[in-house]
Amino acid sequence: MNRFAALLDALLFTPSRNGKLRLMGEYFAAAPDPERGWALAALTGELAFDEAKPSQVRALAAARVDPELLGWSYDFVGDLAETVSLIWPEAPGGKGHVPTLSEIVEKLKVASRNEVPGLLEPWLDALDATGRWALLKLVTRELRIGVSARLAKTALAEWGGVELGRIEEVWHGLAPPYQPLFDWLEGRRPAPEVGDLPTFTPLMLAQPLEDAEIAGLDARDYLAEWKWDGIRVQLVARGTEKRLYSRSGDDIGAAFPDICAAMPPDVTLDGELLVMRGGEVAAFNDLQQRLNRKTPNPKVLRDFPAAVRLYDILRDGPEDLRGLSFAERRRRLEAWYAREPRPALDLSPLVPFTSWDELKELRDGARDRGIEGLMLKRADSLYVSGRPKGPWFKWKRGALTLDTVLMYAQRGHGKRSSFYSDYTFGAWRGDELVPVGKAYSGFTDEELRRLDQWVRNNTVRRWGPVREVGPQIVLEVAFDSVHRSTRHRSGVAMRFPRIHRIRWDKPYRDADTLEALERLLT
Amino acid sequence: MSPFLSRPETWITTTPAGLYCEPGGFHIDPLVPVPRAIVTHGHGDHARPGNERVLATPGTIAIMRSRFGELTAGSLQPLDYGQPVAIDGVEVRLIPAGHVLGSAQIVIDYRGARVVVSGDYKRRPDPTCAPFEPCNCDLFVTEATFGLPVFRHPPDRLEIDKLLHSLSLFPERCHVVGVYALGKCQRVLALLRRSGYEEPVYLHGALVGMTELYERFGVPLGPVLPWSEAPRDNLKGKIVLAPPAATTDRWSRRLPDPLVAMASGWMRVRQRAKARGVELPLVISDHADWDELTATIGEVAAEEVWVTHGREEALVHHATKKGYRARALALTGFDEDE
């Protein structure tokens, strides 16, 4: 357990992605089986002890420590696992048996709710403060160490010397502590058989395409589709087993029972998850209402009906179609859909065109809600996981822009911790500036240095880590779209705002109004 | 308590300027300039310029002079540890508090009653200053910076080992350690030397003066160099000490791939360390932790305990439950920093 605790501790404090990968790689190389398998499960969020509750942890601590002191300490520290790990009185004399991670997992998995405190108590006595913290983080299921499931799998792939895609392919057929996976990565056994499980196939992704680059492509080689403003999903059904996977391979089926019910048997489909009403795509905000809920109630299902617009088929019955060309797969998709029409599923239409100019006009004319631009796919492209250069492009409509005024700045993280690099900007409402968004990208290093210097010299107030600056700098902000929002003072929220240009030249009084932003609402 | 003895609360009081001893006519660590001050130690929230007369240890007086120069005070009276001095019928002695060089507790005897004002203190050994001397008293005035049971400082050696281990793991990165200029800087230097680290340690300009002062007081700290004299690449894999604020601010950009460490008792709480942008938290404190605070209250056998600053409510609660009369003074003007 100590090694795992040290890993979590180091991961928490290491800001850089490469540093985290290195720490995890070293751990996989050094830790024994099945210890590292359980650790991998913890890092990928696949370890849950449903019978262990934060209230039990609190009760254990309250039995050992003056409850008033516990309360003040919790107020000060602000995190239950950390408070209890720090306040737990070290047992005088013998510390008892320090458990391994495997022991902890194996015992907690089968323990009833009444048995959990009796297990935790001697472990807390035996472990040191870092060990207690790791144990309690595990039990309360909130690691919060800045490691996503994907990053943990990336570390595993790098350590094992295989492509991340290979890990993703076999992942959903395996369960913790993943012994066959480690056996394979260390060359003791062949890759685990995925078999007929509804596993995730890592997605084929598109490169962004700038308007200027299109001249280099031959319009005859490509097919075009609308680029929908939803989230990419993969529908996988094997017999009665059905899964709805997000782009990163997380199973989000529980949040979308309507989609799962509509899913046909024995197929793998690629499409865009949207909220649709009467054949019309609703705003991304509506989809957000569904994404925010782990299990939706009937009212939410009725008010925000989900649908998937299909654009690819990877498997039809037993047949793997990834080796076929996109044009051929498209024919198979259409034939399949003609056989198996379903409510909540429809086809994303192909957009016919003869020249890039014609297509560009179509793209810029399509102001419909839910369309972000176009997807261009080579007719002869095979389905290759990852982001291969060339076969697929996303050709977005030009971004919207607005001239705003810099209002607040905050320092960044990691390499940017000495720079004021996170900017809140506002638009005019009468004589008042109202914050309309926050951005922390889109500028060069040189511009960042200049902005940082300017912020330091022009601070009028400090709010903890935030500096308020006088109105002066005009930031031309680019964003994909703007939506109504009840959570923002301005009543609107931008999607993907970034700094487009710093208008050192422009008087701040001439910046745009909130009204101008509202006119761009979709 | 015998009826012939004075009750300390009748002659030692809190005023807007801080703790005041009426019969002696002096304030302790006053917030604003007063005619007569006794200063426990040289940190800026305890020692301030502009008093008419100041009594303190020779170490504290030297620190104040180096910080405030001509403005230090009208007159400065050094008093060695353990030497009694009479001030208008009140007997005063200074005894070591173990906090930083020159730090003192003030022992005040008046009409058979004894008050000890501890200032800031710690109980664990520190090679850069004299160790805390417990002194029995009727009223003990204590700090409570780390007055919550979540604060238990680990042994210094383990924390220094963490730093040395990190240097061996990341030999390309400059290790910049946030330390306060007075006390923490010199203690970290001394602890590094004790752990066998013999390389030069580089200092931010703000730390040089105080470090030289320690050397003058006979505290050996090994080779130190101003960081600005080293070519940038020479700082790879080296230790640079700097004031905490500098470690994550513009100055640090001039260091090669800096790894930010911080030596402070606050580093015990992970989210605090994280929020300050610290990559390597080192729990090294010049203040007493919870166990030291509670043990000290028991050891000095006072009937009454006053808590000056920090997490007063928890320490008062603890002392009350143990049967002491305890109260929080709610004095202002003391920093949370250490």
GROMACS .gro file of C-alpha atoms in nm, chain A residues 9 11-16 20 22-23 26 65-70 72-74 76-77 79 82-90 129-133 137 144 411 415 417-420 449 452-453 456-457 467, chain B residues 145-152 162 168-171 173 245-253 257-258 260 266-281 290 311 313-315 317-318 321 336:
model
  102
    9ASP     CA    1   0.095   1.158  -0.359
   11LEU     CA    2   0.085   1.231  -0.902
   12LEU     CA    3  -0.107   1.493  -0.709
   13PHE     CA    4   0.191   1.726  -0.691
   14THR     CA    5   0.331   1.669  -1.040
   15PRO     CA    6   0.172   1.920  -1.276
   16SER     CA    7   0.319   1.803  -1.605
   20LYS     CA    8   0.272   1.188  -1.447
   22ARG     CA    9   0.677   0.871  -1.601
   23LEU     CA   10   0.559   0.817  -1.243
   26GLU     CA   11   0.782   0.347  -1.303
   65VAL     CA   12  -1.066   1.224   1.828
   66ASP     CA   13  -1.252   1.496   2.015
   67PRO     CA   14  -1.545   1.570   1.780
   68GLU     CA   15  -1.508   1.947   1.822
   69LEU     CA   16  -1.144   1.932   1.719
   70LEU     CA   17  -1.239   1.706   1.429
   72TRP     CA   18  -1.262   2.255   1.328
   73SER     CA   19  -0.996   2.053   1.152
   74TYR     CA   20  -1.238   1.952   0.877
   76PHE     CA   21  -0.980   2.412   0.799
   77VAL     CA   22  -0.865   2.132   0.567
   79ASP     CA   23  -1.148   1.743   0.263
   82GLU     CA   24  -0.723   1.432   0.418
   83THR     CA   25  -0.854   1.555   0.754
   84VAL     CA   26  -0.898   1.206   0.891
   85SER     CA   27  -0.563   1.087   0.757
   86LEU     CA   28  -0.386   1.377   0.929
   87ILE     CA   29  -0.577   1.374   1.255
   88TRP     CA   30  -0.576   0.997   1.311
   89PRO     CA   31  -0.374   0.937   1.628
   90GLU     CA   32  -0.064   0.732   1.555
  129ALA     CA   33  -0.040   0.963   0.710
  130THR     CA   34   0.015   0.928   0.334
  131GLY     CA   35  -0.104   0.567   0.343
  132ARG     CA   36  -0.415   0.667   0.537
  133TRP     CA   37  -0.485   0.942   0.287
  137LYS     CA   38  -0.931   0.852  -0.108
  144ARG     CA   39  -0.871   1.390  -0.766
  411ARG     CA   40  -0.217   3.299  -1.281
  415LYS     CA   41   0.480   2.607  -1.649
  417SER     CA   42   0.235   2.944  -1.271
  418SER     CA   43   0.435   3.266  -1.279
  419PHE     CA   44   0.223   3.419  -1.557
  420TYR     CA   45  -0.114   3.587  -1.544
  449ARG     CA   46   0.479   3.798  -2.152
  452ASP     CA   47   0.148   3.945  -1.791
  453GLN     CA   48   0.357   4.257  -1.755
  456ARG     CA   49   0.099   4.349  -1.306
  457ASN     CA   50   0.136   4.718  -1.381
  467ARG     CA   51  -0.626   4.061  -1.013
  667THR     CA   52  -0.025   2.892   1.464
  668PHE     CA   53  -0.058   2.516   1.418
  669GLY     CA   54  -0.320   2.470   1.687
  670LEU     CA   55  -0.520   2.191   1.525
  671PRO     CA   56  -0.455   1.820   1.566
  672VAL     CA   57  -0.408   1.779   1.190
  673PHE     CA   58  -0.074   1.953   1.231
  674ARG     CA   59   0.192   1.705   1.329
  684LYS     CA   60   1.270   1.404   0.027
  690SER     CA   61   1.876   1.258  -0.755
  691LEU     CA   62   1.556   1.183  -0.952
  692PHE     CA   63   1.561   1.512  -1.143
  693PRO     CA   64   1.927   1.610  -1.183
  695ARG     CA   65   1.601   2.055  -1.270
  767ALA     CA   66   0.656   3.449  -0.312
  768ALA     CA   67   0.951   3.451  -0.553
  769THR     CA   68   0.938   3.075  -0.620
  770THR     CA   69   0.630   3.097  -0.840
  771ASP     CA   70   0.675   3.449  -0.964
  772ARG     CA   71   0.870   3.616  -1.240
  773TRP     CA   72   1.208   3.578  -1.076
  774SER     CA   73   1.184   3.197  -1.101
  775ARG     CA   74   1.167   3.212  -1.481
  779ASP     CA   75   1.330   2.415  -1.537
  780PRO     CA   76   1.262   2.498  -1.172
  782VAL     CA   77   0.925   2.437  -0.672
  788TRP     CA   78   0.140   2.449   0.608
  789MET     CA   79   0.273   2.195   0.359
  790ARG     CA   80   0.115   1.930   0.576
  791VAL     CA   81  -0.218   2.005   0.409
  792ARG     CA   82  -0.198   1.885   0.051
  793GLN     CA   83  -0.455   2.116  -0.102
  794ARG     CA   84  -0.280   2.418   0.050
  795ALA     CA   85   0.050   2.308  -0.096
  796LYS     CA   86  -0.114   2.241  -0.430
  797ALA     CA   87  -0.288   2.578  -0.433
  798ARG     CA   88   0.048   2.750  -0.391
  799GLY     CA   89   0.186   2.574  -0.696
  800VAL     CA   90   0.426   2.363  -0.492
  801GLU     CA   91   0.557   2.045  -0.652
  802LEU     CA   92   0.757   1.925  -0.354
  803PRO     CA   93   0.608   2.013  -0.016
  812TRP     CA   94  -0.027   2.033   1.796
  833ARG     CA   95  -0.614   2.851   1.569
  835GLU     CA   96  -1.042   2.815   1.958
  836ALA     CA   97  -0.912   2.459   1.927
  837LEU     CA   98  -0.625   2.509   2.170
  839HIS     CA   99  -1.099   2.407   2.392
  840HIS     CA  100  -0.829   2.150   2.454
  843LYS     CA  101  -1.100   2.023   2.883
  858GLU     CA  102  -0.013   3.337   0.921
   0.00000   0.00000   0.00000
